[in-house]
mmCIF file of C-alpha atoms in Angstrom:
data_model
loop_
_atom_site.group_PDB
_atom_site.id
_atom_site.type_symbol
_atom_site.label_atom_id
_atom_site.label_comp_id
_atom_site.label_asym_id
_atom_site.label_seq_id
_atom_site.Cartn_x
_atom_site.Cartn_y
_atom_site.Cartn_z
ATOM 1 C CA UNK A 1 -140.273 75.631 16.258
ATOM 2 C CA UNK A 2 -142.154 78.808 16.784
ATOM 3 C CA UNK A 3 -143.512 80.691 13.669
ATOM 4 C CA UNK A 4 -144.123 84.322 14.204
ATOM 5 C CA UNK A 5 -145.436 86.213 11.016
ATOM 6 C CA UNK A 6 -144.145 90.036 11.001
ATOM 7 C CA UNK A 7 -143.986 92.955 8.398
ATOM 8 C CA UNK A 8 -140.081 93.435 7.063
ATOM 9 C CA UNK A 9 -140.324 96.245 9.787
ATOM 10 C CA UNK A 10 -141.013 94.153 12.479
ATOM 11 C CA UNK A 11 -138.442 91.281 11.570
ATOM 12 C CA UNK A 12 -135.695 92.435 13.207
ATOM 13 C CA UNK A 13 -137.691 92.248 16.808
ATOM 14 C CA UNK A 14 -138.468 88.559 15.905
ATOM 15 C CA UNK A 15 -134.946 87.546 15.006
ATOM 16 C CA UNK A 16 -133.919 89.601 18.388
ATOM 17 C CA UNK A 17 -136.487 87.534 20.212
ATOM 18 C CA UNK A 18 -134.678 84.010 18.534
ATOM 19 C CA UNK A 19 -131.327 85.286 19.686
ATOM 20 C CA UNK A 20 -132.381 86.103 23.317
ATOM 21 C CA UNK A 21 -134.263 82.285 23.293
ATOM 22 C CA UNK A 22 -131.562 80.757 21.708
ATOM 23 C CA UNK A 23 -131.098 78.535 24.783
ATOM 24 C CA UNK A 24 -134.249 77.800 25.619
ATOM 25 C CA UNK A 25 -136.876 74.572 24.019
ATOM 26 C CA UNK A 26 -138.076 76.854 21.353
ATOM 27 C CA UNK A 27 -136.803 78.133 18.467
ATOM 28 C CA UNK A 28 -137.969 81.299 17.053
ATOM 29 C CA UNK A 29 -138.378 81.896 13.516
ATOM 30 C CA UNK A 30 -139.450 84.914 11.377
ATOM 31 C CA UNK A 31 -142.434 84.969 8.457
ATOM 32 C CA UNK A 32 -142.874 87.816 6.034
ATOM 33 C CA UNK A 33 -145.640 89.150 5.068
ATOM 34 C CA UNK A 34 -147.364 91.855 3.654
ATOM 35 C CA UNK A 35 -149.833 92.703 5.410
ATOM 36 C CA UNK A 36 -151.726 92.266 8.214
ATOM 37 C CA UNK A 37 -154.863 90.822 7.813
ATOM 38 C CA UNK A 38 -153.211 88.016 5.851
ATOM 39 C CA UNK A 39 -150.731 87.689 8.920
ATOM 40 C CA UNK A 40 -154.095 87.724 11.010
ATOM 41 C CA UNK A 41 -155.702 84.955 8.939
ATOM 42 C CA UNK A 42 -152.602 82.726 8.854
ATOM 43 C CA UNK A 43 -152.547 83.224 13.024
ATOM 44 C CA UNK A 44 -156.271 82.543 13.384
ATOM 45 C CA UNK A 45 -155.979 79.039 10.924
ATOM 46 C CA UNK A 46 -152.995 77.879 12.755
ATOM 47 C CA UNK A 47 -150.808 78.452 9.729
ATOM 48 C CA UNK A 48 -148.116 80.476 11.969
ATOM 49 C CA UNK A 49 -148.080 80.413 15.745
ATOM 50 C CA UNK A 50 -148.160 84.204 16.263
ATOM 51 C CA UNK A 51 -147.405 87.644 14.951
ATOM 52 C CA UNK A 52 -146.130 90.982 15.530
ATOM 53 C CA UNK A 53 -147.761 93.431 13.559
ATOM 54 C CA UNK A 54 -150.572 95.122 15.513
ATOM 55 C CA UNK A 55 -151.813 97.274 18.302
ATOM 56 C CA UNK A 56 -154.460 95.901 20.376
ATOM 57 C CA UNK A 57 -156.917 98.509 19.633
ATOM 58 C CA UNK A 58 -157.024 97.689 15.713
ATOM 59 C CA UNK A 59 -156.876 93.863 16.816
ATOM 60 C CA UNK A 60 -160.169 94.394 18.544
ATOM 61 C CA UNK A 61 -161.538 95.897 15.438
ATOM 62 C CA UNK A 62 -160.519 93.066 12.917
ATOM 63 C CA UNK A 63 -161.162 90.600 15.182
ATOM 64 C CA UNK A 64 -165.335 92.232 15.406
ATOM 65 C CA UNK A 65 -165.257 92.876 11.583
ATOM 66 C CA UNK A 66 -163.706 89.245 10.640
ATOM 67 C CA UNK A 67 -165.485 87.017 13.254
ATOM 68 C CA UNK A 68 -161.767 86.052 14.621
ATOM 69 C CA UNK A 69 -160.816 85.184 18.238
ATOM 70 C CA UNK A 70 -157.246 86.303 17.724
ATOM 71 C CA UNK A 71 -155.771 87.603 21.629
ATOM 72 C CA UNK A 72 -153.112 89.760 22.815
ATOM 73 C CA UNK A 73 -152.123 88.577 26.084
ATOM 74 C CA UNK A 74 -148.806 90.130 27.061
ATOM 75 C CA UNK A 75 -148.543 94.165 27.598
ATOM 76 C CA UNK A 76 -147.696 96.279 24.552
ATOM 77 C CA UNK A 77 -143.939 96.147 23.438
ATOM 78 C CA UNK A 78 -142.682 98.881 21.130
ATOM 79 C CA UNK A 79 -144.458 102.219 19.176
ATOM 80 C CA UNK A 80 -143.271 104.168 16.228
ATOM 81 C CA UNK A 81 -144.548 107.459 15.780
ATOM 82 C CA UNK A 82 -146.662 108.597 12.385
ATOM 83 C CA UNK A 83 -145.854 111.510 10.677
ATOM 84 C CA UNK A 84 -147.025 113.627 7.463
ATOM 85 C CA UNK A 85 -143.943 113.233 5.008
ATOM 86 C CA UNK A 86 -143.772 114.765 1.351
ATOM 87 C CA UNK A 87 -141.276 114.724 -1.343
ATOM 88 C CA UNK A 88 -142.853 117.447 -3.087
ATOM 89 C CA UNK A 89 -142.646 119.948 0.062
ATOM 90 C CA UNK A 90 -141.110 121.314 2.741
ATOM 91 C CA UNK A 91 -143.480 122.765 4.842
ATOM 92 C CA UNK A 92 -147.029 123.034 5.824
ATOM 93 C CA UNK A 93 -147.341 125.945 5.085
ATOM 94 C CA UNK A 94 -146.086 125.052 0.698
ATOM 95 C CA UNK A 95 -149.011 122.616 0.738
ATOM 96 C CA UNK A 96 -150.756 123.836 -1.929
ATOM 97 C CA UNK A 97 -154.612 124.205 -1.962
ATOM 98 C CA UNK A 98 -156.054 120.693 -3.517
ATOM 99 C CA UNK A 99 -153.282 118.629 -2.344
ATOM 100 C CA UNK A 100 -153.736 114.685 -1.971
ATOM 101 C CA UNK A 101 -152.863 113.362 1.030
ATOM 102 C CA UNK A 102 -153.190 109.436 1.081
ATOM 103 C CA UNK A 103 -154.151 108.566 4.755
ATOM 104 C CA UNK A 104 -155.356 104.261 5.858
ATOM 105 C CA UNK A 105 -158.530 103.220 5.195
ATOM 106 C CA UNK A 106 -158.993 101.109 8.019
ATOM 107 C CA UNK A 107 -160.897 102.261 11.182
ATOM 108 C CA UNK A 108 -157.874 103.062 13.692
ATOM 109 C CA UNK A 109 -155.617 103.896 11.841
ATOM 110 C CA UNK A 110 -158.038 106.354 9.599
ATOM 111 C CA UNK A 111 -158.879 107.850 12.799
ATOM 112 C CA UNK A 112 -155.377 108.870 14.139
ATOM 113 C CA UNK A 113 -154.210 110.517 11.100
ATOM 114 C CA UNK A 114 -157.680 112.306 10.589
ATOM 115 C CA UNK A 115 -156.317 113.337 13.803
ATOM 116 C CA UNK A 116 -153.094 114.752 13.238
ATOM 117 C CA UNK A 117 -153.973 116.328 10.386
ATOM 118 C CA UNK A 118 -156.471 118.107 12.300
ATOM 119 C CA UNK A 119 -153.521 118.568 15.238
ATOM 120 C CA UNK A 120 -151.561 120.293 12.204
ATOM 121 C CA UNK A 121 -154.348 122.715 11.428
ATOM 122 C CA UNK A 122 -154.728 121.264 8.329
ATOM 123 C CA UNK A 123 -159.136 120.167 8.823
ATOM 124 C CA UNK A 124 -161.160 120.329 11.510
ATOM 125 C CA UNK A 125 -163.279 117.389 12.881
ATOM 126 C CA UNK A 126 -166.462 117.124 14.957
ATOM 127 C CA UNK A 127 -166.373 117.019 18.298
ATOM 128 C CA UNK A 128 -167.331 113.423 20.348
ATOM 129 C CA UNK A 129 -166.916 110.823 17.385
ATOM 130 C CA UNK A 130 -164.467 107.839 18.667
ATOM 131 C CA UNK A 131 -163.381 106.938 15.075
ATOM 132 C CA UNK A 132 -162.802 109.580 13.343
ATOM 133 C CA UNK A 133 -164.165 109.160 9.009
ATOM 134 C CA UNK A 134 -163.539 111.524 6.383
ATOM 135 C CA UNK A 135 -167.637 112.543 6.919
ATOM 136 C CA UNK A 136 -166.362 113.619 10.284
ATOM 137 C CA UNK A 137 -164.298 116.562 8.394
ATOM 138 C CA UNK A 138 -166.018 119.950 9.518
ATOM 139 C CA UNK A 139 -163.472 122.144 7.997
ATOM 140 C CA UNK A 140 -160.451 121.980 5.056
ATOM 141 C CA UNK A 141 -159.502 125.579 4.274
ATOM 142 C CA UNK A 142 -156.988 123.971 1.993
ATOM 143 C CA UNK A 143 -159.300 122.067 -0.093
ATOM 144 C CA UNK A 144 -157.329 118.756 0.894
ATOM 145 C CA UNK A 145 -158.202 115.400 -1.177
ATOM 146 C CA UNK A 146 -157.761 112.920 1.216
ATOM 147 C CA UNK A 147 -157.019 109.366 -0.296
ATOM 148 C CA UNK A 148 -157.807 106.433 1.823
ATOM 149 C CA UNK A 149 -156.095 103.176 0.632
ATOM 150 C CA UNK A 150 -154.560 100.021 2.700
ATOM 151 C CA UNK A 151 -152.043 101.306 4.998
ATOM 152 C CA UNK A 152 -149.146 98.828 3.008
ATOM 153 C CA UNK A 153 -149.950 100.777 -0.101
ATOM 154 C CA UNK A 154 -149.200 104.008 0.485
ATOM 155 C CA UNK A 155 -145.431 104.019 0.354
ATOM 156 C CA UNK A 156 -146.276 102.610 -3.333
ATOM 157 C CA UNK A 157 -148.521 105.924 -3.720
ATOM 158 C CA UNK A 158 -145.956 107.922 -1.986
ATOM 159 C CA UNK A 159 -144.567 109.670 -5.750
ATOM 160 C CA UNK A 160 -148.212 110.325 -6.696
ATOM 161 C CA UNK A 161 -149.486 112.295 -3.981
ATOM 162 C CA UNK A 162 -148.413 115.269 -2.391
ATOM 163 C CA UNK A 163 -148.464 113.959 1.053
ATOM 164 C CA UNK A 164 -148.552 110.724 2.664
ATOM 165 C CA UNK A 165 -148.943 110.068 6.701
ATOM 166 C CA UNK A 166 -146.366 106.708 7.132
ATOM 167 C CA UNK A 167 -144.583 105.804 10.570
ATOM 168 C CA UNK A 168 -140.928 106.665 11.277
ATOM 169 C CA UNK A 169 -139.720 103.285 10.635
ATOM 170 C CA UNK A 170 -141.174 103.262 7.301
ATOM 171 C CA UNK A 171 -139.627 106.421 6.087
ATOM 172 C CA UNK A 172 -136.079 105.012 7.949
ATOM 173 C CA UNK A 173 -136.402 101.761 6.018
ATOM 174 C CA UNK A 174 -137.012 102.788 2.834
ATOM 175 C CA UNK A 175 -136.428 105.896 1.684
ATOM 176 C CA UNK A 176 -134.813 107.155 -1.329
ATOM 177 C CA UNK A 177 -131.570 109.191 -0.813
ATOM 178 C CA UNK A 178 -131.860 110.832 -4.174
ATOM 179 C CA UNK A 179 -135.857 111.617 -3.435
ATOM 180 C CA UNK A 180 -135.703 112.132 0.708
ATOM 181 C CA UNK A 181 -138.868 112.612 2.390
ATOM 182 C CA UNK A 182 -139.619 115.653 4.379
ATOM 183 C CA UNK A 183 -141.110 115.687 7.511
ATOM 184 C CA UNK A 184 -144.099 118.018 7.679
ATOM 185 C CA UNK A 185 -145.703 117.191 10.688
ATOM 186 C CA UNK A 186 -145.344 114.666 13.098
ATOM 187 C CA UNK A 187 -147.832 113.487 15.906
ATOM 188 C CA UNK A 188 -147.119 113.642 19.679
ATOM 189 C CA UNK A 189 -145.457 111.271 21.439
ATOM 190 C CA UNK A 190 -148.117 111.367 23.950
ATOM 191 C CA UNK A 191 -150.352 109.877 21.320
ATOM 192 C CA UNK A 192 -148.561 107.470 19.791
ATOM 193 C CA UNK A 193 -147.831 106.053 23.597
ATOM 194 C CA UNK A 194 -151.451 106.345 23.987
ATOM 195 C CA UNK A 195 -153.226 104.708 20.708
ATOM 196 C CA UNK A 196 -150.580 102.520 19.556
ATOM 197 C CA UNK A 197 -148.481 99.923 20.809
ATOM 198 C CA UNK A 198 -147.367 96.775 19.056
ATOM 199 C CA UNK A 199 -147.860 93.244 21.016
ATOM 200 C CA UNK A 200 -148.001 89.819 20.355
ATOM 201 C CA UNK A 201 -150.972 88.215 18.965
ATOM 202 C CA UNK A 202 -151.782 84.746 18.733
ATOM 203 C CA UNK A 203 -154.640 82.129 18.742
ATOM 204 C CA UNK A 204 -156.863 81.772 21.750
ATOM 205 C CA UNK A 205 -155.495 78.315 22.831
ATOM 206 C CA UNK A 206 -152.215 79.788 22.808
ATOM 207 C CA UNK A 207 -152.663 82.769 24.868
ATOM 208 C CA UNK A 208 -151.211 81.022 27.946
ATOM 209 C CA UNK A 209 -148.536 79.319 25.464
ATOM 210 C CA UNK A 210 -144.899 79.138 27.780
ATOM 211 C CA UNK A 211 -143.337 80.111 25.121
ATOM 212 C CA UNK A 212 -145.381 83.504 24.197
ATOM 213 C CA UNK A 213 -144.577 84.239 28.134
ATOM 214 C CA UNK A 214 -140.730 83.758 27.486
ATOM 215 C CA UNK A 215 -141.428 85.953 23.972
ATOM 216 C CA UNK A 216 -143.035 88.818 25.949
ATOM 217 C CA UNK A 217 -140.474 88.574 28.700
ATOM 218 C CA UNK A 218 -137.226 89.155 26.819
ATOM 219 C CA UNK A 219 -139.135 92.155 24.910
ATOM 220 C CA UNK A 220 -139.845 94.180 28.082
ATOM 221 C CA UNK A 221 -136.236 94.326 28.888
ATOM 222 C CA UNK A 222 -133.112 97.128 28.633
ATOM 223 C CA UNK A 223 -131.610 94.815 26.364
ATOM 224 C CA UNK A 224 -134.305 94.861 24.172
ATOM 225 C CA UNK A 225 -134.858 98.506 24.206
ATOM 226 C CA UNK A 226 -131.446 99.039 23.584
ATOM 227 C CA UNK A 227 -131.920 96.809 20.523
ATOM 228 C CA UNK A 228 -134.620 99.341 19.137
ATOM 229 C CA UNK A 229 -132.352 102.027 19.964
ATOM 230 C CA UNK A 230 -129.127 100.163 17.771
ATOM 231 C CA UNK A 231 -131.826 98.832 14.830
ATOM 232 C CA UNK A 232 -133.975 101.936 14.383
ATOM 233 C CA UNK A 233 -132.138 105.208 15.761
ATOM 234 C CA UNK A 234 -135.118 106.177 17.722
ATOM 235 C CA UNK A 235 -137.902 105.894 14.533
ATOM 236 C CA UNK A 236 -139.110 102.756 17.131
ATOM 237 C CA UNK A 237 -139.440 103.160 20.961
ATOM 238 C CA UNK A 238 -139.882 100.808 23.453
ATOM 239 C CA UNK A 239 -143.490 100.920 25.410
ATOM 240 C CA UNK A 240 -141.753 100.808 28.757
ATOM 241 C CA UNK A 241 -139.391 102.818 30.471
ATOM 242 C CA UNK A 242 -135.508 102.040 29.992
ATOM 243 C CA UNK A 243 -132.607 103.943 30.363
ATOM 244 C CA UNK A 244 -130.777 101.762 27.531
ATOM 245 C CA UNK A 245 -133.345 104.178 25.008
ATOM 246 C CA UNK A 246 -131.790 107.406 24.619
ATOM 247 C CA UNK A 247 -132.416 108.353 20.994
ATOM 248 C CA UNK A 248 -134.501 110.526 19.236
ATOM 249 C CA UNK A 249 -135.160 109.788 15.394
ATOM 250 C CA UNK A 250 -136.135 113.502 14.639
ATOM 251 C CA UNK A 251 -133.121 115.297 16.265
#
C-alpha cells in the first residue's frame, strides 16, 4: 500500500493514479491534508510515502528553510493558473484606492503574485530581485494593502478582503453560486508553465522507488490529461503536450 498525501484539490489525480495501477503490486491510496508543510513533514518522517502538492521550485525552498531532504524525481505533471478574483468587483479598474488584497506569505508563491499584480498594473517592483517581497514594491498608485497570510487561508479571508490571488481550481472547487467570484486578472499561461508545475515528492530513499516510476508514468499520458480535462474543465492543465486537453477554463 502506497500512501500519497494531497490537498482535496489534488485528490482526484491520486485516486486517477490508483485506478490506472489497479493491476499492478501497489495499491494507491489518497491522504488529506491541509496543507503543505504538514504533508511535507509527514513525507520527510515516513508517515506517508509521498505527496502531490508542490512545485519543485517551492520544494527547494522548504526543503533549505526546514533542513529536509524531501526529492522530486519525476518531471512536473500538471499546472493551474493563479488569478486575482473578487466578490466585491468586477474590474480592475472598480478597485478602489486602499483595497486589501491577501496574496501567500511564503517565498514563491509571494513572489509570483507580487508579480502579476505588477503584470496588471496594479504596483511596480524593482528591477533584478529573484523573489520578489512586499519591500520590493516601488510603486502602488492605488494605495493597495497587501495581506500576506498562508496560501490555505486565504479562501477563508476571501469575504474580508477586496481581492484575493487563488488558482483556478480553487475558485472551480469551491465557490459560492450565490457569491461568484470575478475574475480580475489572471496570469499568463507562459508563466504558470514556467514557475509552477506540480510533481511528486517523496523521501530520498524512495526517489528510485518502482512504484513512484509507475506513478509518474501513468501521469504523463493522454489518458491522464484527458482526466484533467473531464475533472477540472481546463482550471488544471497537464505539463506536457496532449491532444486529449482541449479546454480552456476562462472561455
Amino acid at each position: 500500500v502506497i500512501t500519497v498525501g494531497c490537498l482535496a484539490r489534488e485528490e482526484p489525480d491520486i485516486l486517477y493514479a490508483a485506478e490506472a495501477l489497479k493491476d499492478s503490486p501497489y495499491q494507491i491510496v489518497p491522504q488529506i491534508f491541509s496543507d503543505v508543510i504538514t504533508t511535507n513533514m509527514a513525507t520527510q518522517e515516513g508517515d506517508i510515502d509521498a505527496n502531490f502538492t508542490q512545485n519543485k521550485s517551492y520544494l527547494a525552498k522548504f526543503n533549505e528553510s526546514n533542513g529536509t531532504t524531501l526529492v522530486a524525481p519525476g518531471e512536473p505533471i500538471s499546472t493551474f493558473p493563479e488569478g486575482l478574483y473578487s466578490r466585491k468587483y468586477e474590474s480592475l479598474e472598480e478597485l478602489p484606492d486602499g483595497a486589501v488584497i491577501a496574496v501567500a506569505n511564503d517565498t514563491i508563491n509571494r513572489d509570483r503574485e507580487l508579480r502579476q499584480l505588477a503584470a496588471a498594473g496594479l504596483i511596480e517592483l524593482a528591477d533584478g530581485v529573484e523573489h520578489y517581497s512586499l519591500l520590493d514594491i516601488t510603486a502602488n498608485p492605488k494605495n493597495l494593502k497587501i495581506m500576506e497570510m498562508e496560501s490555505r487561508s486565504k479562501w477563508g479571508a476571501y469575504d474580508d478582503v477586496d481581492a484575493i490571488i487563488v488558482t483556478a481550481v480553487t475558485i472551480l472547487q469551491n465557490d459560492d453560486p450565490a457569491k461568484p467570484s470575478h475574475l480580475l486578472a489572471i496570469e499568463g499561461m507562459d508563466v504558470t508553465m514556467t514557475i509552477a508545475g506540480t510533481s511528486l515528492v517523496v523521501a530520498e530513499k524512495n526517489a528510485d522507488a518502482e512504484w513512484l516510476k509507475m506513478m509518474n508514468e501513468v501521469m504523463h499520458t493522454d489518458d491522464y490529461a484527458a482526466h484533467l480535462a473531464e475533472t477540472y474543465k481546463g482550471a488544471k492543465v497537464p505539463m506536457f503536450e496532449s491532444d486529449a486537453f482541449n479546454v480552456n477554463y476562462f472561455e
